[in-house]
mmCIF file of C-alpha atoms and ligand atoms in Angstrom:
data_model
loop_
_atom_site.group_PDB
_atom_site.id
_atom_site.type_symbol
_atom_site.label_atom_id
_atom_site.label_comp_id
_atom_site.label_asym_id
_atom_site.label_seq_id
_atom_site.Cartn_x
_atom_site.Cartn_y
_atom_site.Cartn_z
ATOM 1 C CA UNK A 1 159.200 114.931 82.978
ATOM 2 C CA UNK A 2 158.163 116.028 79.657
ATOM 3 C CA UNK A 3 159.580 115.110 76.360
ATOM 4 C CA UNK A 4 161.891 118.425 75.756
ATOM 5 C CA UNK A 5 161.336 118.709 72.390
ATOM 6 C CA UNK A 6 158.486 121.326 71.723
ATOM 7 C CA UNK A 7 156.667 123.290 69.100
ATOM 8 C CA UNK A 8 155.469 126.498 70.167
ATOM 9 C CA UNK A 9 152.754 128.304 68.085
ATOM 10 C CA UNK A 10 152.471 132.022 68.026
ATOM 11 C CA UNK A 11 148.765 133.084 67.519
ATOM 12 C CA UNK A 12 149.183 136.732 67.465
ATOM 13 C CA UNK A 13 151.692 135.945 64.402
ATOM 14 C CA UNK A 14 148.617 134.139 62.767
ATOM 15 C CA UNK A 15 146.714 136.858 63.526
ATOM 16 C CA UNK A 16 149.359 139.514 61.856
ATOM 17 C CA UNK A 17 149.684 136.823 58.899
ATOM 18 C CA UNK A 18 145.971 137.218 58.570
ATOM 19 C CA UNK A 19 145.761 141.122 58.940
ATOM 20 C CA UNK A 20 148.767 140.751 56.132
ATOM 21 C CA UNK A 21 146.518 138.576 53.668
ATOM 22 C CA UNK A 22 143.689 141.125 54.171
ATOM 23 C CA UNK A 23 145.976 144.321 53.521
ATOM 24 C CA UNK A 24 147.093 142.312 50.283
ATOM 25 C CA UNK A 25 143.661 141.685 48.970
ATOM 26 C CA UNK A 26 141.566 144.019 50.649
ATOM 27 C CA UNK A 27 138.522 143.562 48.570
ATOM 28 C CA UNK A 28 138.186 139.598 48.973
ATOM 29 C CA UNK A 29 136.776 137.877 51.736
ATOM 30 C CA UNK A 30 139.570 135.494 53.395
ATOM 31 C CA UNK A 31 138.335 131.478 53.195
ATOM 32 C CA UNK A 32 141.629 130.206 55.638
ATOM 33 C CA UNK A 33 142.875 126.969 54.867
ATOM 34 C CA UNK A 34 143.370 125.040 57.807
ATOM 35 C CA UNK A 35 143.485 121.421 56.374
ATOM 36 C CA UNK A 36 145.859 119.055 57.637
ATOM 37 C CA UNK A 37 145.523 119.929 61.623
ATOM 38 C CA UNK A 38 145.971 123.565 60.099
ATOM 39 C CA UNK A 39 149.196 122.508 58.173
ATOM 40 C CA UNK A 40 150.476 121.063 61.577
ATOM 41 C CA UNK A 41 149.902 123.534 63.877
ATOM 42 C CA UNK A 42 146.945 122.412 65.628
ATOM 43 C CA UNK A 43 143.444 122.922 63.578
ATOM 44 C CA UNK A 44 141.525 124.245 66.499
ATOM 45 C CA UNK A 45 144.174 126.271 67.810
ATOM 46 C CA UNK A 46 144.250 128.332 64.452
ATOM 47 C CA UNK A 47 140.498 128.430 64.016
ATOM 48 C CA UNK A 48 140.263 129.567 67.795
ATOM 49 C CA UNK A 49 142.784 131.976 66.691
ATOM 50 C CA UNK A 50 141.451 132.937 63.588
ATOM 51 C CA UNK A 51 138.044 134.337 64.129
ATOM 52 C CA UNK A 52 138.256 137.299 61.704
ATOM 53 C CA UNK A 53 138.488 134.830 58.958
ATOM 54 C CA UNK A 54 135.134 134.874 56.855
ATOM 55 C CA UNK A 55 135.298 130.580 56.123
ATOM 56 C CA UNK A 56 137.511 127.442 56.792
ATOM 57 C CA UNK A 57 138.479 125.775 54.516
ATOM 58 C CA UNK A 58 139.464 121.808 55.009
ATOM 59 C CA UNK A 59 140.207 118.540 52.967
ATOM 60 C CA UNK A 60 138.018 115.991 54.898
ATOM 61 C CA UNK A 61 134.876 115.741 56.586
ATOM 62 C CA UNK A 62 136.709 114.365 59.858
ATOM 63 C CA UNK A 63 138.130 117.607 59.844
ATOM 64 C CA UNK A 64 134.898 119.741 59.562
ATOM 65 C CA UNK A 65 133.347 117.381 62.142
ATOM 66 C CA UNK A 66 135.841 118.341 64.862
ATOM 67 C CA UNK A 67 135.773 122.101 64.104
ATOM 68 C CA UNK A 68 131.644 122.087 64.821
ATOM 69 C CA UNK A 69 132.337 120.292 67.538
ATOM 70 C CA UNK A 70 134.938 122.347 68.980
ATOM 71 C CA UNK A 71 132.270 125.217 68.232
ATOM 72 C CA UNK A 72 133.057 126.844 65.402
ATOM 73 C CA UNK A 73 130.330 128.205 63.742
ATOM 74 C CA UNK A 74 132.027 129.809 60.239
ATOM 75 C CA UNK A 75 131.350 128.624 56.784
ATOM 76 C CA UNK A 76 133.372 125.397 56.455
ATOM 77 C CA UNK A 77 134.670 124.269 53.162
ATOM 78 C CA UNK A 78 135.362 120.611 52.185
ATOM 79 C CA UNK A 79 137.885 121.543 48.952
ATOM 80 C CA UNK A 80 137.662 117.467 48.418
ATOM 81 C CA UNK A 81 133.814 117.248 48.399
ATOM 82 C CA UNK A 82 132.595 114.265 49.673
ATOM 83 C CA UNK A 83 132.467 110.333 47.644
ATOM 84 C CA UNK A 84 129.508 108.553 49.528
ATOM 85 C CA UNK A 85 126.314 108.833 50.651
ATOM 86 C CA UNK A 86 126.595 108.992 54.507
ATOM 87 C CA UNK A 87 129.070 111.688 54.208
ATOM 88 C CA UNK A 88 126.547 113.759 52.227
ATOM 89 C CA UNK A 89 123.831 113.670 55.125
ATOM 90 C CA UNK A 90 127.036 114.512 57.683
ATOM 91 C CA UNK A 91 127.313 117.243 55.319
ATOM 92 C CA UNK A 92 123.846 118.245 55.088
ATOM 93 C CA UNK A 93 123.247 117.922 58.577
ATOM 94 C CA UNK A 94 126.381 119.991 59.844
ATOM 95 C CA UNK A 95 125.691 122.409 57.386
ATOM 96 C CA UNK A 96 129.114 122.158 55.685
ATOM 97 C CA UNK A 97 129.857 123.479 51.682
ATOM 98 C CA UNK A 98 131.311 121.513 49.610
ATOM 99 C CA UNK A 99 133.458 121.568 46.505
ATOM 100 C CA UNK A 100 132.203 119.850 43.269
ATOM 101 C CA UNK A 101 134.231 118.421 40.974
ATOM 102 C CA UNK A 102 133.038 115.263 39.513
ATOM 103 C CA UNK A 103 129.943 114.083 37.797
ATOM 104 C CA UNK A 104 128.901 111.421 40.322
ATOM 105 C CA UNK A 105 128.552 113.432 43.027
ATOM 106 C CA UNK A 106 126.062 115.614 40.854
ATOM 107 C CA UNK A 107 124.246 112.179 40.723
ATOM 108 C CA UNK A 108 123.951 111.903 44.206
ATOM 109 C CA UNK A 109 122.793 115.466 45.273
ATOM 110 C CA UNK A 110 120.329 114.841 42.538
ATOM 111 C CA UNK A 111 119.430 111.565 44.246
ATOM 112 C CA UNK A 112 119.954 111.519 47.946
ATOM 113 C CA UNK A 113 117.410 112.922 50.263
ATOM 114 C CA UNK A 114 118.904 115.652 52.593
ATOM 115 C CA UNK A 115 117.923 117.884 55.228
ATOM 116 C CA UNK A 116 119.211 121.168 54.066
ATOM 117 C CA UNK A 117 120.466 121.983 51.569
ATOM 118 C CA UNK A 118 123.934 122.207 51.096
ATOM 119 C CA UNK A 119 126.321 125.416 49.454
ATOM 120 C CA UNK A 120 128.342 124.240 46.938
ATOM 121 C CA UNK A 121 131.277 125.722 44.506
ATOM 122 C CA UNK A 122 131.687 124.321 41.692
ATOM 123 C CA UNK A 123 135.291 123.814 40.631
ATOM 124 C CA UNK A 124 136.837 124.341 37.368
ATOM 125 C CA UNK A 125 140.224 122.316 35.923
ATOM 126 C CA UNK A 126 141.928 125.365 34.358
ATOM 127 C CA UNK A 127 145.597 123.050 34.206
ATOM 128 C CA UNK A 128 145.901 122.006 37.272
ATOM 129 C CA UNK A 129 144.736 118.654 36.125
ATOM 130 C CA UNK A 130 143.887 117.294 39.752
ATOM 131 C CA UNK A 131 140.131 118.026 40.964
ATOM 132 C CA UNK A 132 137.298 119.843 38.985
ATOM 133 C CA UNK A 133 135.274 119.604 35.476
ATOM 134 C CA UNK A 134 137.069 120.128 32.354
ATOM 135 C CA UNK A 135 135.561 124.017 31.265
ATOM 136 C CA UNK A 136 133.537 122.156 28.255
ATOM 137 C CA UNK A 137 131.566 120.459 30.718
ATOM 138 C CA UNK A 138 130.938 123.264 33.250
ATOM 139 C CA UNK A 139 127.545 124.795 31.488
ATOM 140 C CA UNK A 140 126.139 121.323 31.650
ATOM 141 C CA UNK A 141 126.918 121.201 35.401
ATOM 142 C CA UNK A 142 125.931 124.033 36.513
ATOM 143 C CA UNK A 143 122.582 123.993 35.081
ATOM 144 C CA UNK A 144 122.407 120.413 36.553
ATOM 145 C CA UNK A 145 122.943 122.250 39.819
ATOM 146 C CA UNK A 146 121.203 125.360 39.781
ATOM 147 C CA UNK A 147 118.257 123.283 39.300
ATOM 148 C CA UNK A 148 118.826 120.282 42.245
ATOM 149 C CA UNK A 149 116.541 121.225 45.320
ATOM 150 C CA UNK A 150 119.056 119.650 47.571
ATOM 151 C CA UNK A 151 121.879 122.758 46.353
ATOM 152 C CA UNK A 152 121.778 125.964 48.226
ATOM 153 C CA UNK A 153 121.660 129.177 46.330
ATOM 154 C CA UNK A 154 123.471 131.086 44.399
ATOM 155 C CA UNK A 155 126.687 128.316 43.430
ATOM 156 C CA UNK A 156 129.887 129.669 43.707
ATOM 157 C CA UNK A 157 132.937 129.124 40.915
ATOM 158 C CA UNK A 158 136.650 128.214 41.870
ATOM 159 C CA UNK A 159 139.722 126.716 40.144
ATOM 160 C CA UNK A 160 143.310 126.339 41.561
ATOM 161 C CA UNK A 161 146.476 127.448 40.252
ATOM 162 C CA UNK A 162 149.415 124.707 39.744
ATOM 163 C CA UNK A 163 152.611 126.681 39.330
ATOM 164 C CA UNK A 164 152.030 130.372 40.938
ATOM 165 C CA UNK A 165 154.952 129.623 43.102
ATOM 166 C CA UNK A 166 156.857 130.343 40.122
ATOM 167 C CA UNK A 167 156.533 133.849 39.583
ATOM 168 C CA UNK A 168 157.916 133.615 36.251
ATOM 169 C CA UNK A 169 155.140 130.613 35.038
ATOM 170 C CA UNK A 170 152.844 131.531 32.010
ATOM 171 C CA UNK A 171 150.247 128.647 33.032
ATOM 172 C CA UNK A 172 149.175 130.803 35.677
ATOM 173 C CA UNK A 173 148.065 133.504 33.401
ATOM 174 C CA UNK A 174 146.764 130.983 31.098
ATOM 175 C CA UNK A 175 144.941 129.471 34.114
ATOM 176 C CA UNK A 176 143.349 132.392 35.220
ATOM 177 C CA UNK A 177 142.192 133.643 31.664
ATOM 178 C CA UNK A 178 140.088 130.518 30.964
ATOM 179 C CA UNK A 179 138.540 130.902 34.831
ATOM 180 C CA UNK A 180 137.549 133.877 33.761
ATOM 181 C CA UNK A 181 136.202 132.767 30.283
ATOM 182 C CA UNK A 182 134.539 129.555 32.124
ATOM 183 C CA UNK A 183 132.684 131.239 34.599
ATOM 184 C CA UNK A 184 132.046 134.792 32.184
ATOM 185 C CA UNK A 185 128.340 133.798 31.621
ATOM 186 C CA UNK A 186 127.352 132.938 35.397
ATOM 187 C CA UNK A 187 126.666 134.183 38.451
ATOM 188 C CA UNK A 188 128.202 133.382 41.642
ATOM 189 C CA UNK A 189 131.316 134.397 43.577
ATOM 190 C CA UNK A 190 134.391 132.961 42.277
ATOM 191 C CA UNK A 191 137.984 132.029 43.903
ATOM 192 C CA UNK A 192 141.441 130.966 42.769
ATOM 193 C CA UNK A 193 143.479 132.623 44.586
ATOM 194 C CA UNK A 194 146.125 129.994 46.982
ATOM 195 C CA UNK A 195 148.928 131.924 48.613
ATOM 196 C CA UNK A 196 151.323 132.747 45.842
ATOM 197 C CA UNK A 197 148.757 134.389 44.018
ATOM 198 C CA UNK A 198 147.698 136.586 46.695
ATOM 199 C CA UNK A 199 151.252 137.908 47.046
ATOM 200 C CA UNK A 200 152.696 138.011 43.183
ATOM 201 C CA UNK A 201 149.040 137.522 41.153
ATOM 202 C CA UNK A 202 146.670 140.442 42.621
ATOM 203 C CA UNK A 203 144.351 140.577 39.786
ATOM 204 C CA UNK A 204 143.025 137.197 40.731
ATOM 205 C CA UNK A 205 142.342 138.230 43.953
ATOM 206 C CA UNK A 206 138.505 138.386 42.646
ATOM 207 C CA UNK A 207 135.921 137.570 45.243
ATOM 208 C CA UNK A 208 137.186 135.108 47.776
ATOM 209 C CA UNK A 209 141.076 134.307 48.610
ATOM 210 C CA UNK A 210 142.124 131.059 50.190
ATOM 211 C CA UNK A 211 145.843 131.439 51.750
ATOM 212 C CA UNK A 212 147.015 128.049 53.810
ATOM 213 C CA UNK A 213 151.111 128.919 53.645
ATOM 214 C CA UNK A 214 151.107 132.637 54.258
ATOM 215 C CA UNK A 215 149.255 132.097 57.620
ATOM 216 C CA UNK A 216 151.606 130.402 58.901
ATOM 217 C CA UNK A 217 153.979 132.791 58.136
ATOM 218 C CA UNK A 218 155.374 131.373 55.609
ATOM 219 C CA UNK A 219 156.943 131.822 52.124
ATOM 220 C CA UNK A 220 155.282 129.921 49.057
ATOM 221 C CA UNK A 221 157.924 130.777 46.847
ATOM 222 C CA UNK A 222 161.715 129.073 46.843
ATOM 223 C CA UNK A 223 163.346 132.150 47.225
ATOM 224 C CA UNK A 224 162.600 133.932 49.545
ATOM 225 C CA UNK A 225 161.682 133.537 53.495
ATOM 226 C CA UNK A 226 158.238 134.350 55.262
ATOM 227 C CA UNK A 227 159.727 137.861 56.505
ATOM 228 C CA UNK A 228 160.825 139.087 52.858
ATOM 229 C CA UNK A 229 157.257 138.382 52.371
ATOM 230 C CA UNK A 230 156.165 140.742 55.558
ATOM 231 C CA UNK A 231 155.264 137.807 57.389
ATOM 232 C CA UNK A 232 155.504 136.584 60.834
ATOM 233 C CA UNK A 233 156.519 133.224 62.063
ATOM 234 C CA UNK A 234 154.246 131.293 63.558
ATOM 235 C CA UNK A 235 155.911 127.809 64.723
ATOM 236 C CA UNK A 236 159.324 127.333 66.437
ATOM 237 C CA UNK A 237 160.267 123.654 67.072
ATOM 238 C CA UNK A 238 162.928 124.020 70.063
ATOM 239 C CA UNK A 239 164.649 120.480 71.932
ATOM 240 C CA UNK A 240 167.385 120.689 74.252
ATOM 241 C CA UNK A 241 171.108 119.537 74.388
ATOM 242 C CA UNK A 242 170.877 116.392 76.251
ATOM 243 C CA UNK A 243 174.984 115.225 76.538
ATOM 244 C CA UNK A 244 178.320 116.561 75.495
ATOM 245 C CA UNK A 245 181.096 114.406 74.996
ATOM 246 C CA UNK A 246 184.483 114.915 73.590
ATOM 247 C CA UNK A 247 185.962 112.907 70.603
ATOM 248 C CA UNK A 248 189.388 112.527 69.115
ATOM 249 C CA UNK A 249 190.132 113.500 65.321
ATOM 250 C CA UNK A 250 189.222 110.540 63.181
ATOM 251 C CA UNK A 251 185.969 109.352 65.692
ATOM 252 C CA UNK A 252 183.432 108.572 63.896
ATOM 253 C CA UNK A 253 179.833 109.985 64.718
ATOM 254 C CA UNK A 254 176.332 108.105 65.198
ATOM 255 C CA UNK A 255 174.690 105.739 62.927
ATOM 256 C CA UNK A 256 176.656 104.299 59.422
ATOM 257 C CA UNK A 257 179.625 106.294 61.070
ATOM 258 C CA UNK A 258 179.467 108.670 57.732
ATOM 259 C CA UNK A 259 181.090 112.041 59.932
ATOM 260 C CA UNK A 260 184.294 111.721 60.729
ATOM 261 C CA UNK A 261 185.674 114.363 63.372
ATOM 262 C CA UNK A 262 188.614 116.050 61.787
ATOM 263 C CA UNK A 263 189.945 117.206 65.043
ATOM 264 C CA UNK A 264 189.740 116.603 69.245
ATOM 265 C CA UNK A 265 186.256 118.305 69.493
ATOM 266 C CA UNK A 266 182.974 118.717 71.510
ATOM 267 C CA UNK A 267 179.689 116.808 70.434
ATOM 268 C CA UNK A 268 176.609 117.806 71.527
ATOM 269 C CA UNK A 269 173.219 115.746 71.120
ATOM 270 C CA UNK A 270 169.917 117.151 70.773
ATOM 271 C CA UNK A 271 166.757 115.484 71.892
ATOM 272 C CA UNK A 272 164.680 115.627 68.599
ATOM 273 C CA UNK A 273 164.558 113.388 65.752
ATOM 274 C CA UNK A 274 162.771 112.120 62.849
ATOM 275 C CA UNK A 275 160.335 110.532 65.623
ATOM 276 C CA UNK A 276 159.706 113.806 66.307
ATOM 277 C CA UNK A 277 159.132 115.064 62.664
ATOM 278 C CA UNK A 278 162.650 116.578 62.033
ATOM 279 C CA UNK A 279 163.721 115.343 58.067
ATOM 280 C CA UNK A 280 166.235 112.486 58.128
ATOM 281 C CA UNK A 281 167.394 113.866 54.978
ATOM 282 C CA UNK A 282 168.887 116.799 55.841
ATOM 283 C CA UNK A 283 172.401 117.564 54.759
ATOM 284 C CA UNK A 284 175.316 117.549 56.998
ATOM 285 C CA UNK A 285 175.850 120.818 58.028
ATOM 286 C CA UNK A 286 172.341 121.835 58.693
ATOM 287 C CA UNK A 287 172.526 124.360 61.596
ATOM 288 C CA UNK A 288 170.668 124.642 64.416
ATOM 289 C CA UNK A 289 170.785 127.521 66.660
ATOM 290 C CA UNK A 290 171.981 127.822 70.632
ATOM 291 C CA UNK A 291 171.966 130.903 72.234
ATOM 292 C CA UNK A 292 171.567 132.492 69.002
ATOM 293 C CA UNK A 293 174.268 131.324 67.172
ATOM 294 C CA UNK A 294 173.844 128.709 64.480
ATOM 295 C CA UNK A 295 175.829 125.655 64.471
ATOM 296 C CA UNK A 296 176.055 122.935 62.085
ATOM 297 C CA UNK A 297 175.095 118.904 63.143
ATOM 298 C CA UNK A 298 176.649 116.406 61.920
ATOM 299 C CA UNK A 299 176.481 112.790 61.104
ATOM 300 C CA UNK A 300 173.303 111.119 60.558
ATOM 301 C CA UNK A 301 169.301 112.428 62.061
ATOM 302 C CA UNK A 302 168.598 108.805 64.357
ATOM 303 C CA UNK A 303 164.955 108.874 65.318
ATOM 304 C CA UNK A 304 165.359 110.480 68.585
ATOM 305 C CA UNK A 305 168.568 112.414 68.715
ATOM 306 C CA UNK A 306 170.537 114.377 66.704
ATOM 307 C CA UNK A 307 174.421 115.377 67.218
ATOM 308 C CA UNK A 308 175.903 118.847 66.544
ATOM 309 C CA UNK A 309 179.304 120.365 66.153
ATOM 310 C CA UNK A 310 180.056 122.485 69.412
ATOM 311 C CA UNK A 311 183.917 123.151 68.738
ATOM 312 C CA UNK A 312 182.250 127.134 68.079
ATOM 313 C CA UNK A 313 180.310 126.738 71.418
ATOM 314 C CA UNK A 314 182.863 125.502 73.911
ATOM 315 C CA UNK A 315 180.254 126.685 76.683
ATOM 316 C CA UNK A 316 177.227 125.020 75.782
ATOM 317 C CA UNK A 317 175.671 123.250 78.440
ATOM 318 C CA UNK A 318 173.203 120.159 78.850
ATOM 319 C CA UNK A 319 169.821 121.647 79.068
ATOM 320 C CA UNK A 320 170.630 124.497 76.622
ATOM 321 C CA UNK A 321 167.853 124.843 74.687
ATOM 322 C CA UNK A 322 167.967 124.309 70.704
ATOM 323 C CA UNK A 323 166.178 126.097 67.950
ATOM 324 C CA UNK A 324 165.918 123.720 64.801
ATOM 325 C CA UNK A 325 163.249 125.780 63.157
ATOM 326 C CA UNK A 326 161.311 128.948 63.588
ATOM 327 C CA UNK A 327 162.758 132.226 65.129
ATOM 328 C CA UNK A 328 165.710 132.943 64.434
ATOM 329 C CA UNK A 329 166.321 129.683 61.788
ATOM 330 C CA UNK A 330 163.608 129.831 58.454
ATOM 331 C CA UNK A 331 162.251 126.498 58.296
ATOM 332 C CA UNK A 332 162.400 127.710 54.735
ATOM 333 C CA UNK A 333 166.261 127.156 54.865
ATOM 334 C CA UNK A 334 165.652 123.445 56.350
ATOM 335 C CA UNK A 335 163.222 122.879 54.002
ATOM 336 C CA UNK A 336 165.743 123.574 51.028
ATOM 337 C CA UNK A 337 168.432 121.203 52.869
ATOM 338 C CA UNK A 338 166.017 118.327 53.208
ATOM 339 C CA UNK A 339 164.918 118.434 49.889
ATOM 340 C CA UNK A 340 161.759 119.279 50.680
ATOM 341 C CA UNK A 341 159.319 122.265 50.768
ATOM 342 C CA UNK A 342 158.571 123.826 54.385
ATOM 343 C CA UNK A 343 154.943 122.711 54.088
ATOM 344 C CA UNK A 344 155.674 118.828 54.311
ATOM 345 C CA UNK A 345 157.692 120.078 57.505
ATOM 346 C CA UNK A 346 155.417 121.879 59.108
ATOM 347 C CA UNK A 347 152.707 119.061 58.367
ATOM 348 C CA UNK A 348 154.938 116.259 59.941
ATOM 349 C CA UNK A 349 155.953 117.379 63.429
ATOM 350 C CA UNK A 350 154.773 114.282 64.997
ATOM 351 C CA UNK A 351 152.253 113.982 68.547
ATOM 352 C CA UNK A 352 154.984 113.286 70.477
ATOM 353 C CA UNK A 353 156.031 117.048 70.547
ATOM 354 C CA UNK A 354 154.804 119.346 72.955
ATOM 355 C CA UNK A 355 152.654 122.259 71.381
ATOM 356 C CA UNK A 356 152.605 124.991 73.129
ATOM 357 C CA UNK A 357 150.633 128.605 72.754
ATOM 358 C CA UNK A 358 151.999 131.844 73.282
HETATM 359 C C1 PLP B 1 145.775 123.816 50.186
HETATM 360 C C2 PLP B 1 144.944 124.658 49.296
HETATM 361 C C3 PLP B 1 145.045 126.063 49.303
HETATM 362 C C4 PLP B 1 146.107 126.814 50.090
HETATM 363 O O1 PLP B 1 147.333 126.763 49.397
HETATM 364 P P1 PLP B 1 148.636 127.514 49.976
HETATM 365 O O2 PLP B 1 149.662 127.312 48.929
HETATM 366 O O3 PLP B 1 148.992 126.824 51.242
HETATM 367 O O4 PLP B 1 148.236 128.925 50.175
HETATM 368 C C5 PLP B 1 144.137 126.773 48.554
HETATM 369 N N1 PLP B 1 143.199 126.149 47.800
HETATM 370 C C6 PLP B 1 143.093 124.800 47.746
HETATM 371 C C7 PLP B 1 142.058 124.171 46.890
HETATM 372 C C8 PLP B 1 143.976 124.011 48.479
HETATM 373 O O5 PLP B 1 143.874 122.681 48.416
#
């Protein structure tokens, strides 16, 4: 017997969501971010899935490493670079690009005998204030670079946008003017463009986009859902009801005893739990869905289980089979009760779930 909780993974949605992204920006080649085991959905699975995409992009050379391994022969993108020497021959030698944002690693393509040389793209701070080289110091850099025999030609130029999930934020203009202002004098194709900006910020489109949330069908933005954004869902995390028992008013339910059943009712538990990846800090209330209909659990997410309020299911049945996300239920909605955005969710569905394909 398998564990009943499972995540199944639609790739013709991923496909749609990347048809969607190319509609949207239909002069940009599409660099798909898959970092994080492609924002928890299983890296290779996407890249299998994602052939039309023109480049990868990932956050760690362990990453890149498994995707040549696994075959895939696309441009590969490390948007953290690389810190040490050894990675740099991996790099070299796997012919991976790289992103360049500080000084010393300048030093060490300058330095480090190579193989082949490697593409890089330069990266610009425009207010993010995370990776990349302040625009004062971007002539000196790319000069620095366009003259290292270890650097493929021609660079590229990127930044990254901090707030264009807010529709409404000026630094995103802001942002995007001193890209353009930066990189005005050089050649090379530039990017900036994360999800948000593809769907609200078209101008900055420009020559490569890089959605990682859209793919996955879904929404960057707090208000609305991946559908209002004419996407399709791609995960649904499913368990089953494992018990039903019947309680009198005033019993009190699971750990801390904190839900208190206000009448004689049904409970049923679910076979999922923060082991599993679903947030502990979701409110009371939080539905789930059974045969369609959404019902609320109650008391508090243990590791393994979690209880829900049947009194508006009196038919439910052990082996029913639970939708806490996906079809049906926006894991943008979950997201908003746990506190959290539906990216950390996605990312966190632990190995002990089934994945499945379909
Ligand atoms: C993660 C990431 C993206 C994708 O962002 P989404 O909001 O998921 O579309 C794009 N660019 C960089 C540099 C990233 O790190």
């Amino acid at each position: 017997m398998t564990r009943a909780a499972e995540a199944r993974i639609k790739l013709s949605a991923l496909q749609s969501n990347l048809q969607r992204v190319k509609s949207l920006a239909p002069q940009s080649r599409v660099m798909a971010i898959i970092k994080a085991n492609g924002y928890g959905h299983g890296m290779l699975r996407v890249a299998h899935s994602l052939v039309s995409a023109d480049a990868f992009g990932v956050a760690c050379l362990e990453e890149a490493l498994s995707l040549r391994d696994a075959g895939v022969t696309q441009p590969i993108l490390l948007l953290e670079g690389f810190y040490d020497v050894p990675q740099l021959e991996l790099i070299s030698r796997h012919e991976l690009a790289i992103v360049v944002h500080q000084a010393f690693q300048v030093d060490m393509l300058e330095k480090t005998p190579i193989p082949n040389p490697v593409h890089v793209w330069l990266k610009i701070d425009t207010g993010m204030h995370r990776l990349g080289f302040a625009p004062r110091q971007v002539q000196q850099v790319y000069q620095r670079l366009q003259t290292c025999r270890n650097v493929a030609r021609p660079l590229r130029l990127m930044s990254h946008f901090a707030e264009s999930d807010d529709r409404s934020a000026d630094i995103t203009r802001s942002q995007f003017d001193s890209f353009n202002d930066t990189v005005a004098e050089f050649q090379g194709e530039r990017s900036i463009a994360n999800s948000a900006a593809i769907i609200a910020f078209p101008q900055s489109h420009v020559d490569w986009v890089r959605p990682g949330i859209m793919l996955y069908g879904i929404s960057p933005f707090t208000d609305t859902t991946g559908k209002d954004e004419g996407l399709q869902t791609v995960m649904t995390l499913t368990s089953r009801l494992i018990a039903l028992n019947y309680f009198k008013k005033g019993d009190r339910i699971g750990y801390g005893g904190v839900w208190t059943c206000p009448e004689d009712m049904p409970v049923g538990v679910i076979a999922i739990g923060y082991g599993d990846g679903y947030p502990r800090g979701v409110s009371s209330d939080t539905p789930v869905l059974i045969n369609g209909q959404r019902l609320p659990i109650v008391g508090r997410v243990s590791m393994d289980m979690i209880t829900v309020d049947l009194r508006n299911m009196p038919d439910a049945r052990a082996g029913d089979i639970v939708t806490l996300w996906g079809d049906g239920l926006p894991v943008e909605e979950i997201a908003r009760r746990a506190g959290t955005i539906p990216y950390e969710l996605v990312c966190r569905v632990t190995q002990r779930v089934r994945f499945t394909e379909c």
